[in-house]
Structures are given as structure tokens and as C-alpha cells.
Amino acid sequence: GSIAVQLAVARGARVVATGRPGSEEFLTGLGATPVPYGPGLAERVRALGVARVDLALDVAGAGSLGELVALTGGPGSVVTLADFTGPGAGVRLSTGRIGGQPDGRHGLAVAAALAEKGLFHVPVQAVFPAVRAADAHAAAATGPRRGKTVLDLTALAPGAPR
């Protein structure tokens, strides 16, 4: 979500982002207008003075597809990365594949160019050494998250001190 927000803002979009209580400052720092998760999302977005939502991206899979479809006016304007029931409602499920083939690179050049200008960064919440992989996994599974959980593999490199 934080990556998508930054890319959209860099392209001039007004972004309204949902988050848990306490995430408002983080979302604002990314350039988004924050609103809380949960039932009543459409009303909270409209209360911001947003008359029309062109596109919606669901990265949480928290059961908000119905409200996102209502906000955008149809399922064709909603993409989900996390709600596997989406296709049954006409919402596109993005799997990171282009033409049936995996492709995680299609936005890399754009992100790199924005990073060089100071307009893009990957927020990191925590870094764990490889020997604490289980702790890293547990941290990533709990919230609230305001960045990526990183597993540092440098100690596993040949010749690295252990």
C-alpha cells in the first residue's frame, strides 16, 4: 500500500488511503489523505469532499470491496491484491503477472527514478538478522505495520563473520 500511494501521488493523483487508528501521520507523510478502515468507508470518504473516486486498490483484503465498488461506481475500477473473492464480484485480482508471466520489474525503473529525486522510499519498520527469521515472520504478521519487515541475510554470505 505505501508503495502504491507514493507512485500515485508522484503521478499527481489525490490519494485517500485507509489505515488502522494511529496510522494517520504515516499515511499523511506518504502524501495521502487518511481515513479509518471499516464499515462506513464510503461515507467517510465522501465527508472529505471527494465527489468521485476514479480507481481503488485494495491491498488489505479486509472485506471492503463492496464499498470500493460503490465509491468507484463499478467493479471495473477496483483492483485487489489480497481479496481472492474479488473476481466473483467482478473485481480484478492482480497477481503480479503480466501476460501470464511473473514480472515484478515493470515499475522498478519508475520507482528508481522517483527515488533519485527523493520522491520515493520504501519504509522499513524493522530489520532482523537471518537467525531471527521466525521473529521477523511474527513481526510481519502483526500490526500495525508502517513499513516493511526486512530479513538481513548478509551474515549468511560466504566469508561473512558469523
PDB file of N, CA, C and O in Angstrom, residues 125-140 149-153:
ATOM      1  N   GLN A 125      10.107  -0.850   8.802  1.00  0.00           N
ATOM      2  CA  GLN A 125       9.698  -0.820  10.204  1.00  0.00           C
ATOM      3  C   GLN A 125      10.693  -1.543  11.103  1.00  0.00           C
ATOM      4  O   GLN A 125      10.969  -1.106  12.200  1.00  0.00           O
ATOM      5  N   ALA A 126      11.224  -2.676  10.611  1.00  0.00           N
ATOM      6  CA  ALA A 126      12.130  -3.467  11.443  1.00  0.00           C
ATOM      7  C   ALA A 126      13.066  -4.285  10.573  1.00  0.00           C
ATOM      8  O   ALA A 126      12.702  -4.697   9.477  1.00  0.00           O
ATOM      9  N   VAL A 127      14.289  -4.500  11.103  1.00  0.00           N
ATOM     10  CA  VAL A 127      15.283  -5.337  10.428  1.00  0.00           C
ATOM     11  C   VAL A 127      15.705  -6.426  11.406  1.00  0.00           C
ATOM     12  O   VAL A 127      16.019  -6.144  12.559  1.00  0.00           O
ATOM     13  N   PHE A 128      15.686  -7.676  10.920  1.00  0.00           N
ATOM     14  CA  PHE A 128      16.052  -8.818  11.751  1.00  0.00           C
ATOM     15  C   PHE A 128      17.198  -9.571  11.091  1.00  0.00           C
ATOM     16  O   PHE A 128      17.196  -9.749   9.872  1.00  0.00           O
ATOM     17  N   PRO A 129      18.173 -10.064  11.884  1.00  0.00           N
ATOM     18  CA  PRO A 129      19.195 -10.937  11.303  1.00  0.00           C
ATOM     19  C   PRO A 129      18.569 -12.271  10.904  1.00  0.00           C
ATOM     20  O   PRO A 129      17.525 -12.666  11.447  1.00  0.00           O
ATOM     21  N   ALA A 130      19.189 -12.954   9.972  1.00  0.00           N
ATOM     22  CA  ALA A 130      18.643 -14.208   9.446  1.00  0.00           C
ATOM     23  C   ALA A 130      18.375 -15.236  10.546  1.00  0.00           C
ATOM     24  O   ALA A 130      17.404 -15.993  10.463  1.00  0.00           O
ATOM     25  N   VAL A 131      19.185 -15.235  11.584  1.00  0.00           N
ATOM     26  CA  VAL A 131      18.991 -16.214  12.659  1.00  0.00           C
ATOM     27  C   VAL A 131      17.705 -15.951  13.444  1.00  0.00           C
ATOM     28  O   VAL A 131      17.263 -16.805  14.200  1.00  0.00           O
ATOM     29  N   ARG A 132      17.098 -14.779  13.240  1.00  0.00           N
ATOM     30  CA  ARG A 132      15.830 -14.455  13.904  1.00  0.00           C
ATOM     31  C   ARG A 132      14.684 -14.401  12.891  1.00  0.00           C
ATOM     32  O   ARG A 132      13.750 -13.616  13.020  1.00  0.00           O
ATOM     33  N   ALA A 133      14.752 -15.257  11.895  1.00  0.00           N
ATOM     34  CA  ALA A 133      13.733 -15.275  10.844  1.00  0.00           C
ATOM     35  C   ALA A 133      12.338 -15.513  11.415  1.00  0.00           C
ATOM     36  O   ALA A 133      11.361 -14.903  10.958  1.00  0.00           O
ATOM     37  N   ALA A 134      12.207 -16.369  12.397  1.00  0.00           N
ATOM     38  CA  ALA A 134      10.892 -16.633  12.993  1.00  0.00           C
ATOM     39  C   ALA A 134      10.339 -15.371  13.656  1.00  0.00           C
ATOM     40  O   ALA A 134       9.140 -15.077  13.555  1.00  0.00           O
ATOM     41  N   ASP A 135      11.206 -14.607  14.310  1.00  0.00           N
ATOM     42  CA  ASP A 135      10.771 -13.347  14.925  1.00  0.00           C
ATOM     43  C   ASP A 135      10.337 -12.343  13.850  1.00  0.00           C
ATOM     44  O   ASP A 135       9.369 -11.606  14.029  1.00  0.00           O
ATOM     45  N   ALA A 136      11.064 -12.311  12.739  1.00  0.00           N
ATOM     46  CA  ALA A 136      10.717 -11.410  11.642  1.00  0.00           C
ATOM     47  C   ALA A 136       9.346 -11.768  11.080  1.00  0.00           C
ATOM     48  O   ALA A 136       8.513 -10.892  10.836  1.00  0.00           O
ATOM     49  N   HIS A 137       9.117 -13.049  10.906  1.00  0.00           N
ATOM     50  CA  HIS A 137       7.827 -13.503  10.387  1.00  0.00           C
ATOM     51  C   HIS A 137       6.700 -13.123  11.351  1.00  0.00           C
ATOM     52  O   HIS A 137       5.645 -12.635  10.932  1.00  0.00           O
ATOM     53  N   ALA A 138       6.911 -13.336  12.637  1.00  0.00           N
ATOM     54  CA  ALA A 138       5.895 -12.998  13.634  1.00  0.00           C
ATOM     55  C   ALA A 138       5.626 -11.489  13.639  1.00  0.00           C
ATOM     56  O   ALA A 138       4.471 -11.060  13.722  1.00  0.00           O
ATOM     57  N   ALA A 139       6.675 -10.681  13.516  1.00  0.00           N
ATOM     58  CA  ALA A 139       6.502  -9.223  13.495  1.00  0.00           C
ATOM     59  C   ALA A 139       5.723  -8.779  12.266  1.00  0.00           C
ATOM     60  O   ALA A 139       4.874  -7.889  12.341  1.00  0.00           O
ATOM     61  N   ALA A 140       5.994  -9.395  11.125  1.00  0.00           N
ATOM     62  CA  ALA A 140       5.302  -9.021   9.888  1.00  0.00           C
ATOM     63  C   ALA A 140       3.828  -9.413   9.932  1.00  0.00           C
ATOM     64  O   ALA A 140       3.000  -8.786   9.273  1.00  0.00           O
ATOM     65  N   THR A 149       9.109  -5.325   6.903  1.00  0.00           N
ATOM     66  CA  THR A 149       9.962  -6.082   7.821  1.00  0.00           C
ATOM     67  C   THR A 149      11.027  -6.724   6.956  1.00  0.00           C
ATOM     68  O   THR A 149      10.721  -7.425   5.991  1.00  0.00           O
ATOM     69  N   VAL A 150      12.285  -6.457   7.284  1.00  0.00           N
ATOM     70  CA  VAL A 150      13.410  -6.889   6.452  1.00  0.00           C
ATOM     71  C   VAL A 150      14.179  -7.999   7.159  1.00  0.00           C
ATOM     72  O   VAL A 150      14.458  -7.901   8.357  1.00  0.00           O
ATOM     73  N   LEU A 151      14.543  -9.018   6.398  1.00  0.00           N
ATOM     74  CA  LEU A 151      15.380 -10.097   6.892  1.00  0.00           C
ATOM     75  C   LEU A 151      16.777  -9.869   6.327  1.00  0.00           C
ATOM     76  O   LEU A 151      16.977  -9.907   5.110  1.00  0.00           O
ATOM     77  N   ASP A 152      17.757  -9.595   7.181  1.00  0.00           N
ATOM     78  CA  ASP A 152      19.133  -9.307   6.772  1.00  0.00           C
ATOM     79  C   ASP A 152      19.892 -10.620   6.595  1.00  0.00           C
ATOM     80  O   ASP A 152      20.145 -11.343   7.554  1.00  0.00           O
ATOM     81  N   LEU A 153      20.248 -10.907   5.353  1.00  0.00           N
ATOM     82  CA  LEU A 153      20.936 -12.162   5.028  1.00  0.00           C
ATOM     83  C   LEU A 153      22.446 -12.003   4.894  1.00  0.00           C
ATOM     84  O   LEU A 153      23.128 -12.956   4.550  1.00  0.00           O
TER      85      LEU A 153
END
